[in-house]
PDB file of C-alpha atoms in Angstrom:
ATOM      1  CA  UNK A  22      98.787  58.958 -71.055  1.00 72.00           C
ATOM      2  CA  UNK A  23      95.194  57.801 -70.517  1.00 92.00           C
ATOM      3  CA  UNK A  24      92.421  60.462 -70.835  1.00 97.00           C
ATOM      4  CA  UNK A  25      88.928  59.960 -71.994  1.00 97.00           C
ATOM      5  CA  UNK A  26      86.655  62.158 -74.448  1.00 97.00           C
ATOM      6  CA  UNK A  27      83.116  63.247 -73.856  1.00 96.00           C
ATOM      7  CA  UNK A  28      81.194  64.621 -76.401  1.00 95.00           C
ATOM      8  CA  UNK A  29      78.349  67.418 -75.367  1.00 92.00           C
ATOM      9  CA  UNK A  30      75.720  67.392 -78.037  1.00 90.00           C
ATOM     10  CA  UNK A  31      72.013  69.225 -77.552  1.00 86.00           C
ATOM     11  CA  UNK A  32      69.403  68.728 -80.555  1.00 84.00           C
ATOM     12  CA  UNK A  33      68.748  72.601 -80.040  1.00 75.00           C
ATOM     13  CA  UNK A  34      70.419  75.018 -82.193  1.00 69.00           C
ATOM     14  CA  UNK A  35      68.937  78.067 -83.394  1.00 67.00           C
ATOM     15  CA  UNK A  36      71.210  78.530 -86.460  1.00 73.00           C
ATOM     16  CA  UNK A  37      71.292  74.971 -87.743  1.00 83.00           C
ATOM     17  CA  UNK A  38      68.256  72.914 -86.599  1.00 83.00           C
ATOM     18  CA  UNK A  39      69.176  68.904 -85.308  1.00 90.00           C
ATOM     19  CA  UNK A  40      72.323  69.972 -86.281  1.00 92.00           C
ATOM     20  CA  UNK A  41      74.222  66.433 -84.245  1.00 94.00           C
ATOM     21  CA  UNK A  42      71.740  64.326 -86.651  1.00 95.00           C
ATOM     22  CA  UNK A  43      72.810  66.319 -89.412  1.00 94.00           C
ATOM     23  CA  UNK A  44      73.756  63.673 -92.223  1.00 95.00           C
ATOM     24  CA  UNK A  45      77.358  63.672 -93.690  1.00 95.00           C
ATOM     25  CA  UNK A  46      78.704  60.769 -95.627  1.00 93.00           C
ATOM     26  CA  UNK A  47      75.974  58.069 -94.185  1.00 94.00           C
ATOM     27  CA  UNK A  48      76.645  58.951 -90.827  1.00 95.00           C
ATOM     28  CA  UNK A  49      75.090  61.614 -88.482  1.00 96.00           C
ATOM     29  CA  UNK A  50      77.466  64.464 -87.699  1.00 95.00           C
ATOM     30  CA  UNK A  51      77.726  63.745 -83.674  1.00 96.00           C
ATOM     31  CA  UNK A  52      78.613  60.171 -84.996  1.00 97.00           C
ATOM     32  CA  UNK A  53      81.501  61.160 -87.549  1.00 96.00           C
ATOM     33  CA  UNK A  54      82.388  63.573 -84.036  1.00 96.00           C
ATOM     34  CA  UNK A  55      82.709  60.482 -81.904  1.00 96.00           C
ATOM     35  CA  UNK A  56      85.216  58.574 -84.395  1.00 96.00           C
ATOM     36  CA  UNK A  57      87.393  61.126 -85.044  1.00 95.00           C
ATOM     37  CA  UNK A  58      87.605  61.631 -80.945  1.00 96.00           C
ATOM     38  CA  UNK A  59      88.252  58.009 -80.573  1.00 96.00           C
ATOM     39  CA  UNK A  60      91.186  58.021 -83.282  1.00 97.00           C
ATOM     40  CA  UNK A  61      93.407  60.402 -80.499  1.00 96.00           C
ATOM     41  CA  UNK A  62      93.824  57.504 -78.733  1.00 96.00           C
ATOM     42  CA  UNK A  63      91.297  57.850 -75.639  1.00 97.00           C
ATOM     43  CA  UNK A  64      91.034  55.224 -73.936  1.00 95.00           C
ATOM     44  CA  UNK A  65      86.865  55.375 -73.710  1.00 95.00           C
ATOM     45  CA  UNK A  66      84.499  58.016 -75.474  1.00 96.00           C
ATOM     46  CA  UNK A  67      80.830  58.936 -74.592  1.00 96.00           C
ATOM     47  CA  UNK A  68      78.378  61.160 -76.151  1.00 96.00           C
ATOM     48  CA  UNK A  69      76.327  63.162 -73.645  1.00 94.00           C
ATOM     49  CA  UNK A  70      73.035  64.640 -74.790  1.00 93.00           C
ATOM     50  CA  UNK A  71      69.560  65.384 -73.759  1.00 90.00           C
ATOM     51  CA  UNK A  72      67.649  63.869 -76.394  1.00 93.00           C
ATOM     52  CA  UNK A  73      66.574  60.274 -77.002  1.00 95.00           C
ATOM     53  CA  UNK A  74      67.319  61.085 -81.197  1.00 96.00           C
ATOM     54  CA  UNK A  75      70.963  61.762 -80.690  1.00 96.00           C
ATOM     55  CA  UNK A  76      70.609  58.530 -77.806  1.00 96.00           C
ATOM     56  CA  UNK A  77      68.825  56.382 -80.407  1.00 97.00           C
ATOM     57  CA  UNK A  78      71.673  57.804 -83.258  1.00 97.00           C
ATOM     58  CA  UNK A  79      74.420  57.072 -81.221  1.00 97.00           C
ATOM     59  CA  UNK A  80      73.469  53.647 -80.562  1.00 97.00           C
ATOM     60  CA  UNK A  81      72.187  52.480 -84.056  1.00 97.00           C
ATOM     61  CA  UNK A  82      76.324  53.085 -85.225  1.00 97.00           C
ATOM     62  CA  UNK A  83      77.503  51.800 -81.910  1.00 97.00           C
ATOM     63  CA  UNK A  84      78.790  54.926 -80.107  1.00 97.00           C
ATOM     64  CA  UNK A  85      78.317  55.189 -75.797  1.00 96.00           C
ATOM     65  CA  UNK A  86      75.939  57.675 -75.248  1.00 96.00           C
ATOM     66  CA  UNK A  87      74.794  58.589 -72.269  1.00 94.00           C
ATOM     67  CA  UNK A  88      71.311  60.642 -71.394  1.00 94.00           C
ATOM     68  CA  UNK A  89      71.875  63.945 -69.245  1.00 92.00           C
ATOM     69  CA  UNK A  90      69.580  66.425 -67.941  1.00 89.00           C
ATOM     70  CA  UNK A  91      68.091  69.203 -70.139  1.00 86.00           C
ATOM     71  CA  UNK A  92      68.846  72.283 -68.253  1.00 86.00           C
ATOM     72  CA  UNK A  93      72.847  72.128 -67.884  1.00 83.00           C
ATOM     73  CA  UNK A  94      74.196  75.726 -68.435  1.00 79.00           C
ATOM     74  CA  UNK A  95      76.854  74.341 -70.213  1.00 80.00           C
ATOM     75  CA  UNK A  96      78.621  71.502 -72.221  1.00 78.00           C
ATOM     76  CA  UNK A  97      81.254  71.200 -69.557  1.00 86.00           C
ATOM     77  CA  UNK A  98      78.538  70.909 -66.636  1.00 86.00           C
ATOM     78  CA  UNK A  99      77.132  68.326 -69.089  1.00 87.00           C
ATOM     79  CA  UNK A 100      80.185  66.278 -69.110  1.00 89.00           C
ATOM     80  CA  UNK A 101      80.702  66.651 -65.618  1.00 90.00           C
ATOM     81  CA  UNK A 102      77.070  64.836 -65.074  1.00 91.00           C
ATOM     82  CA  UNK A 103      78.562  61.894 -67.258  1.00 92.00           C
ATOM     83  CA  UNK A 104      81.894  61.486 -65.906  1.00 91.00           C
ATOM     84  CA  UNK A 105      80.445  61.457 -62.150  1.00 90.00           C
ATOM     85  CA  UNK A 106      78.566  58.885 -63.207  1.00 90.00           C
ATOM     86  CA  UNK A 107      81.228  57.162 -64.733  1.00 90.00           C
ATOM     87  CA  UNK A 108      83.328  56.941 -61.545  1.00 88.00           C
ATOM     88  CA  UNK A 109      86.062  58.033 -62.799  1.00 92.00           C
ATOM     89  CA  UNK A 110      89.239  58.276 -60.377  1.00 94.00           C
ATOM     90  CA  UNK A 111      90.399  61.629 -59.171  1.00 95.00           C
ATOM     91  CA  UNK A 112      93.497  61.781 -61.597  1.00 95.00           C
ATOM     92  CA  UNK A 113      91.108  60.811 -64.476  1.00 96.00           C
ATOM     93  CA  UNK A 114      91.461  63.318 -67.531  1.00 98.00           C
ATOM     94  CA  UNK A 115      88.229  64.455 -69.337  1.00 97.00           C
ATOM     95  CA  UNK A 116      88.812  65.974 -72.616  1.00 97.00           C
ATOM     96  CA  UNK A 117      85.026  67.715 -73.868  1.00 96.00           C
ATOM     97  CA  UNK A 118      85.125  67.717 -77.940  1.00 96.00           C
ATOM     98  CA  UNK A 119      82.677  69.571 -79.047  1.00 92.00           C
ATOM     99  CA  UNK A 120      79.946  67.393 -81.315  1.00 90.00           C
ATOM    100  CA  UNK A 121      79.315  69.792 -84.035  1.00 92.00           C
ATOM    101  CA  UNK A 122      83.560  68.944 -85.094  1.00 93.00           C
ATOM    102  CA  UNK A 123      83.603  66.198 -87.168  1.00 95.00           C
ATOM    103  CA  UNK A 124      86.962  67.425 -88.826  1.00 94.00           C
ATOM    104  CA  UNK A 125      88.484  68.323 -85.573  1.00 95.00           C
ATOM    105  CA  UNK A 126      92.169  66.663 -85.234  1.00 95.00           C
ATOM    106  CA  UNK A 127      92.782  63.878 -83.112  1.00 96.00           C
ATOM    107  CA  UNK A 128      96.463  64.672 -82.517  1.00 96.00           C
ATOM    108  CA  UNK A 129      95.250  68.164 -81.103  1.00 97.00           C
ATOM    109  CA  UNK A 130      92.749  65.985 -78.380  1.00 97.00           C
ATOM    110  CA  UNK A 131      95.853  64.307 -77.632  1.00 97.00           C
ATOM    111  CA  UNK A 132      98.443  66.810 -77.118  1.00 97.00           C
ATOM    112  CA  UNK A 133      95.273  68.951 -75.392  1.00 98.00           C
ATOM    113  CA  UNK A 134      95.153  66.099 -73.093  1.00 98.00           C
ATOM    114  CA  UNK A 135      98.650  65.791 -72.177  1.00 98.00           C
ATOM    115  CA  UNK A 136      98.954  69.126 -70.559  1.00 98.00           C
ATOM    116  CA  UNK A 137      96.794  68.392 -67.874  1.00 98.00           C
ATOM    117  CA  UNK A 138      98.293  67.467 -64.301  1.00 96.00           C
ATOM    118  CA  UNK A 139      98.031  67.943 -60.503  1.00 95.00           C
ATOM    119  CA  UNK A 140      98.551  71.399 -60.899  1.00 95.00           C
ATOM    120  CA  UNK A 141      97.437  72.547 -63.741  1.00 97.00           C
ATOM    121  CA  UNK A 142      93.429  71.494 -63.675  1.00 97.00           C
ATOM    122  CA  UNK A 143      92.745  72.213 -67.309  1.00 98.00           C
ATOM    123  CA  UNK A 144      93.709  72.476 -70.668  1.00 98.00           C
ATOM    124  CA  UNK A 145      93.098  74.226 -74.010  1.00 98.00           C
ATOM    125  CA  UNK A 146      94.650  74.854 -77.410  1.00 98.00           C
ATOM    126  CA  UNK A 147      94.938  78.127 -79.547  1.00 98.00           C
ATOM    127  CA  UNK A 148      96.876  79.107 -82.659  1.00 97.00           C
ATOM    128  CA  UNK A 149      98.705  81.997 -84.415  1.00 97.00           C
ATOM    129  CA  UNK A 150      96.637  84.693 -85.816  1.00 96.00           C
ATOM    130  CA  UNK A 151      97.042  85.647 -89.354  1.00 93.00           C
ATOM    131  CA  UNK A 152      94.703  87.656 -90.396  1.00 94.00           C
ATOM    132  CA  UNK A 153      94.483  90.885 -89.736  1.00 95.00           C
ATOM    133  CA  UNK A 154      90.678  91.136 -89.376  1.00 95.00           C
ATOM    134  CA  UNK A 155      90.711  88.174 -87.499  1.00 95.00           C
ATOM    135  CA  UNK A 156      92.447  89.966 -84.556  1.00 96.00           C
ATOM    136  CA  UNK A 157      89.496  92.983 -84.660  1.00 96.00           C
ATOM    137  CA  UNK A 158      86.834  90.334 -84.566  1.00 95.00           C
ATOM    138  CA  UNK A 159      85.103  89.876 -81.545  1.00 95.00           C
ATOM    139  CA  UNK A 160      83.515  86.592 -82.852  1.00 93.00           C
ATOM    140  CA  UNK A 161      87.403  85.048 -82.860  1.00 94.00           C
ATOM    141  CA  UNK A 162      88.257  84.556 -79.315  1.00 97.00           C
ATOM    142  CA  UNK A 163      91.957  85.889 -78.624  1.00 98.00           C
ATOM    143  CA  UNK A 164      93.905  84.348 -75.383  1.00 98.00           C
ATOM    144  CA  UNK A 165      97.255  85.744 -73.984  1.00 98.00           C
ATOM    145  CA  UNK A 166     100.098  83.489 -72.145  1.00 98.00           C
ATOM    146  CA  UNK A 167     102.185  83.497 -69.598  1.00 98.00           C
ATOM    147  CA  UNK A 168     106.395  82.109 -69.620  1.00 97.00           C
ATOM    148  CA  UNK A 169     104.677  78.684 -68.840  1.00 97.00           C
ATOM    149  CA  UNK A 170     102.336  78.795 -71.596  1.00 97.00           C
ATOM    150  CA  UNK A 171      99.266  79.115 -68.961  1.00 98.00           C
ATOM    151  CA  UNK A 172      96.610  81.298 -69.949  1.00 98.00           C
ATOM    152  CA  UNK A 173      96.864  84.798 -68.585  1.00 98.00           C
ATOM    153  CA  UNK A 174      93.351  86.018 -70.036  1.00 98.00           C
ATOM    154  CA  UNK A 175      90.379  85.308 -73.194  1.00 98.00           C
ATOM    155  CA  UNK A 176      89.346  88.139 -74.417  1.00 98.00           C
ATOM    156  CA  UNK A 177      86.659  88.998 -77.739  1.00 97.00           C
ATOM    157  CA  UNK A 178      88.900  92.224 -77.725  1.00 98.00           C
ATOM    158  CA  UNK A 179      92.644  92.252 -79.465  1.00 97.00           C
ATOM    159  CA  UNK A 180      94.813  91.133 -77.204  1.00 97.00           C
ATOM    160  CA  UNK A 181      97.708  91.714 -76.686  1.00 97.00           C
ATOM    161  CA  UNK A 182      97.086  95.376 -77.923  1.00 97.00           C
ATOM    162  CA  UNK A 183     100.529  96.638 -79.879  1.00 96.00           C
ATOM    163  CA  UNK A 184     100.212 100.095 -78.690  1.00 95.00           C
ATOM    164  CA  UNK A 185     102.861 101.343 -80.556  1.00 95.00           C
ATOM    165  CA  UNK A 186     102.364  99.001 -83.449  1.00 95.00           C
ATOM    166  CA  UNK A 187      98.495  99.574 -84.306  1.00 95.00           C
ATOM    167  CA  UNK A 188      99.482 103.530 -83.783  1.00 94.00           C
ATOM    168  CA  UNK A 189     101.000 103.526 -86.618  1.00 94.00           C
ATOM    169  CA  UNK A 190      98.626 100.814 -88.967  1.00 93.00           C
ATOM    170  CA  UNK A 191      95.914  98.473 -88.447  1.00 93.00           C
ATOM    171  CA  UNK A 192      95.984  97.250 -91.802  1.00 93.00           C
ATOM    172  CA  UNK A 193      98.630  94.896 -91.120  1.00 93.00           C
ATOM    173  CA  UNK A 194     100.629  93.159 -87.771  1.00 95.00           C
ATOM    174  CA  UNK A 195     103.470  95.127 -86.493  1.00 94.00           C
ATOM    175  CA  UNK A 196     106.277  93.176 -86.112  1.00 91.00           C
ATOM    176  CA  UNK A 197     106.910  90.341 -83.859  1.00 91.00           C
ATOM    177  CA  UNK A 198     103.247  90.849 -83.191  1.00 94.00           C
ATOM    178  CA  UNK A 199     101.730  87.325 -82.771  1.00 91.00           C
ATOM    179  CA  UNK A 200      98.294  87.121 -81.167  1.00 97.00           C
ATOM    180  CA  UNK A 201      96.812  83.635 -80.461  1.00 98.00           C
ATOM    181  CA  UNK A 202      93.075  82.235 -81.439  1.00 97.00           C
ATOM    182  CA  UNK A 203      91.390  80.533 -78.397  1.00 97.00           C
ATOM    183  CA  UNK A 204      90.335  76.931 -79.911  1.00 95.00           C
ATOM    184  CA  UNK A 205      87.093  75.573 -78.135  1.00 92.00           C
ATOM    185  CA  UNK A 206      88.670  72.621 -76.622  1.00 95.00           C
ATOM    186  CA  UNK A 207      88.903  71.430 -73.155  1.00 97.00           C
ATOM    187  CA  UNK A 208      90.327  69.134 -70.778  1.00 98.00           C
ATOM    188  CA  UNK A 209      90.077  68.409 -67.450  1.00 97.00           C
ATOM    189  CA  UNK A 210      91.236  66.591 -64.610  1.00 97.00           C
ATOM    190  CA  UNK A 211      88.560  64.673 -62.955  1.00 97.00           C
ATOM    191  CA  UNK A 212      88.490  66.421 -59.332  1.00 96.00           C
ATOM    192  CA  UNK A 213      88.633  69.752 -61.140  1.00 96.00           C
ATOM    193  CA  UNK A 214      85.139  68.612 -63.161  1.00 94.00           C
ATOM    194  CA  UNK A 215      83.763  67.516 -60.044  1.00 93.00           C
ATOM    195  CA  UNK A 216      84.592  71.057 -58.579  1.00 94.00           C
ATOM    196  CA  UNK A 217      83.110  73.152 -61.961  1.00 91.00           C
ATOM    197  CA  UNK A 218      79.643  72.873 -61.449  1.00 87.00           C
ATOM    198  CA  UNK A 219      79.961  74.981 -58.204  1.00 91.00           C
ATOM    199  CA  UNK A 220      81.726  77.586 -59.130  1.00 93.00           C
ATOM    200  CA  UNK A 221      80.241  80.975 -59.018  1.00 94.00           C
ATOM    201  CA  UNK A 222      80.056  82.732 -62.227  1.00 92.00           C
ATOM    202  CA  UNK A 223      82.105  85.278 -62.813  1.00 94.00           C
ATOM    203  CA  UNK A 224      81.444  88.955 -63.829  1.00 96.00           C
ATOM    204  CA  UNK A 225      84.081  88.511 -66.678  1.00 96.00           C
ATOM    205  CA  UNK A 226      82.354  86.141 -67.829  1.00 94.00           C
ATOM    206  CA  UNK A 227      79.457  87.290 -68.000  1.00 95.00           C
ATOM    207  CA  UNK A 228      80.965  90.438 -69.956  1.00 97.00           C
ATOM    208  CA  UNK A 229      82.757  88.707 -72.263  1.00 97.00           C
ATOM    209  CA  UNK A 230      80.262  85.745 -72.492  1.00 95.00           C
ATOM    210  CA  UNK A 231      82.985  83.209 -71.958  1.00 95.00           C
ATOM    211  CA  UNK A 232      82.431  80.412 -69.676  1.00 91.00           C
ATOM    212  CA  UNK A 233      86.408  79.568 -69.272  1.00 94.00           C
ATOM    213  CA  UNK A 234      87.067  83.103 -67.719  1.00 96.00           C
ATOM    214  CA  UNK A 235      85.231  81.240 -64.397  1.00 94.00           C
ATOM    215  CA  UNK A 236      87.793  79.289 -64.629  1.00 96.00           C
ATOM    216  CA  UNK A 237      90.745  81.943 -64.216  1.00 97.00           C
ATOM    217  CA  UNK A 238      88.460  84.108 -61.954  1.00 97.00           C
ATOM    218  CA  UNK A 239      88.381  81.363 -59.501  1.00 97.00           C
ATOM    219  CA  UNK A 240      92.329  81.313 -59.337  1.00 97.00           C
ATOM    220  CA  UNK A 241      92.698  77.906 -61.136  1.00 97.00           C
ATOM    221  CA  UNK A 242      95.615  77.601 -64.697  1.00 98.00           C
ATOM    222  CA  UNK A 243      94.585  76.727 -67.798  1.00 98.00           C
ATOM    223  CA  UNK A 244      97.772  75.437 -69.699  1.00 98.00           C
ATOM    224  CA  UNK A 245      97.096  76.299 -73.667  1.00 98.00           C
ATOM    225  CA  UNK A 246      98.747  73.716 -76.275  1.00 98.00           C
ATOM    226  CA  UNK A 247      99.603  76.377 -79.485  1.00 98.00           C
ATOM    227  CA  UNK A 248      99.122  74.181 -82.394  1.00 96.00           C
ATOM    228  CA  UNK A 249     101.026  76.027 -85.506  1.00 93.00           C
ATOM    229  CA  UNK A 250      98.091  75.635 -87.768  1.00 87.00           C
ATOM    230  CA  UNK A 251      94.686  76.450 -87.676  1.00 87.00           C
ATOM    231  CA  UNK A 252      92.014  73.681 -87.064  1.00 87.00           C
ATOM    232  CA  UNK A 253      89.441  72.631 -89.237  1.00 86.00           C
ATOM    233  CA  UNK A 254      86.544  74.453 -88.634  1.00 81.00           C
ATOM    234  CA  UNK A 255      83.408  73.083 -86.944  1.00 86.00           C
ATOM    235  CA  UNK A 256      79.961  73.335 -88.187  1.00 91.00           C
ATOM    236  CA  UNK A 257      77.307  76.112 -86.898  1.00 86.00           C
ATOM    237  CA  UNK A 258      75.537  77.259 -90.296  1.00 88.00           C
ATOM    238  CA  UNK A 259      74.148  75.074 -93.349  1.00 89.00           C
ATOM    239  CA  UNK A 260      76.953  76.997 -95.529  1.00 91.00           C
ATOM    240  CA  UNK A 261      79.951  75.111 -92.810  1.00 91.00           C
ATOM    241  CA  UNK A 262      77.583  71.942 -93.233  1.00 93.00           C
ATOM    242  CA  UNK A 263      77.638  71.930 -96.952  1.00 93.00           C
ATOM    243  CA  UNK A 264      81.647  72.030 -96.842  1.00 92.00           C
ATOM    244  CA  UNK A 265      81.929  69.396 -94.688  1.00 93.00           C
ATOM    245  CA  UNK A 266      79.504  67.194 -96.349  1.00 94.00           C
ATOM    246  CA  UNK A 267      82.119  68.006 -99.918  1.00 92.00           C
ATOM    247  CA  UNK A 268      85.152  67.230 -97.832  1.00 89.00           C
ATOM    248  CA  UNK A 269      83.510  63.794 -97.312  1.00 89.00           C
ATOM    249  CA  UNK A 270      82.796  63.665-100.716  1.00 86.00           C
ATOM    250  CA  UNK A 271      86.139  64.070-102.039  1.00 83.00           C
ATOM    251  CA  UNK A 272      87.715  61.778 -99.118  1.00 79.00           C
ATOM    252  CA  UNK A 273      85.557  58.723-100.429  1.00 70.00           C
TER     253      UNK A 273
END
């Protein structure tokens, strides 16, 4: 299938400062983000940002980039500024990689990609749960499915809740207890993107503080690709940084 990736990147953070310029290996991090989208096989990427550093980056190592306004909400109203500008055809699929994940997968963009159709708008991946803690964070985004693998709700709290099973212990899972973690990937048919940007927000999402539940509110499916393990993580503190500078340390 054709699908293309867009990657959202503000200069702005208020744990990591010009965290997309961030250096690793040579090569700022947005940069090393862009490649690793453009190894799944899309068939055109862009970088979308507000700042003419991350513009000038992009360019000097030969990645699209495209200049956006400053006061999107969101990533994904970001992306949906590029890709109307792109002209993209109605049956297009967007795919929004995040650009502080150089290590992220480029099989999981792919099979992300691939679950998007007429009638399912949008796409996501998750993956098993196995540590305990993990499910009573509220920092680890849990999701719940339907038969179809569509997502029937994101939650911070543990969902599904074993009733019967965390009665008894919540030091470990009961059995056949398998809760999902919501991965921060997205992607999108093209007349659904155009659509986002309109939406109202929702009071669940404001609640939860999770911009997808406008998505669900609205009546529209997410379909959720469960990869079986978890992703690399992306980078949002010096401490994350530092890792992924060593893992391109070792690589090389």
């Amino acid at each position: 299938m054709s699908f293309i990736a867009i990657i959202p990147a503000r200069l702005a953070s208020s744990r990591l400062p010009n965290k997309p310029l961030a250096d690793i290996g040579g090569k700022p991090m947005v940069v090393r983000t862009a490649e690793q989208a453009l190894l799944s096989g899309a068939s055109a990427i862009m970088v979308a940002t507000d700042h003419a550093d991350i513009v000038a980056a992009c360019e000097a190592h030969g990645v699209p980039v495209c200049m956006t306004r400053a006061d999107h909400p969101s990533g994904t109203d970001r992306i949906a500024e590029v890709a109307a500008s792109m002209n993209l055809a109605d049956d297009a699929v967007i795919v929004n990689v995040q650009g502080d994940e150089p290590l992220i997968d480029p099989a999981l963009i792919t099979a992300t990609a691939a679950l998007v159709n007429v009638n399912v708008p949008m796409a996501t991946a998750a993956h098993p749960i196995h540590a305990v803690e993990d499910a009573f964070n509220p920092n680890v985004v849990k999701v719940v499915l339907d038969k179809h693998g569509r997502a029937l709700y994101f939650s911070r709290a543990t969902i599904p809740w074993h009733r019967d099973g965390f009665a008894v212990s919540r030091e470990q899972f009961p059995p056949a207890y398998a809760p999902l973690r919501h991965i921060g990937l997205y992607a999108y048919r093209n007349d659904f993107l155009k659509k986002y940007p309109q939406l109202a927000v929702s009071p669940l999402e404001q609640i939860e503080a999770l911009e997808q539940l406008r998505v669900l509110w609205h009546g529209y499916a997410i379909a959720v690709h469960v990869t079986a393990s978890s992703p690399a993580p992306g980078v949002d503190t010096a401490e994350d940084l530092e890792r992924v500078r060593q893992f391109f340390m070792d690589k090389n």
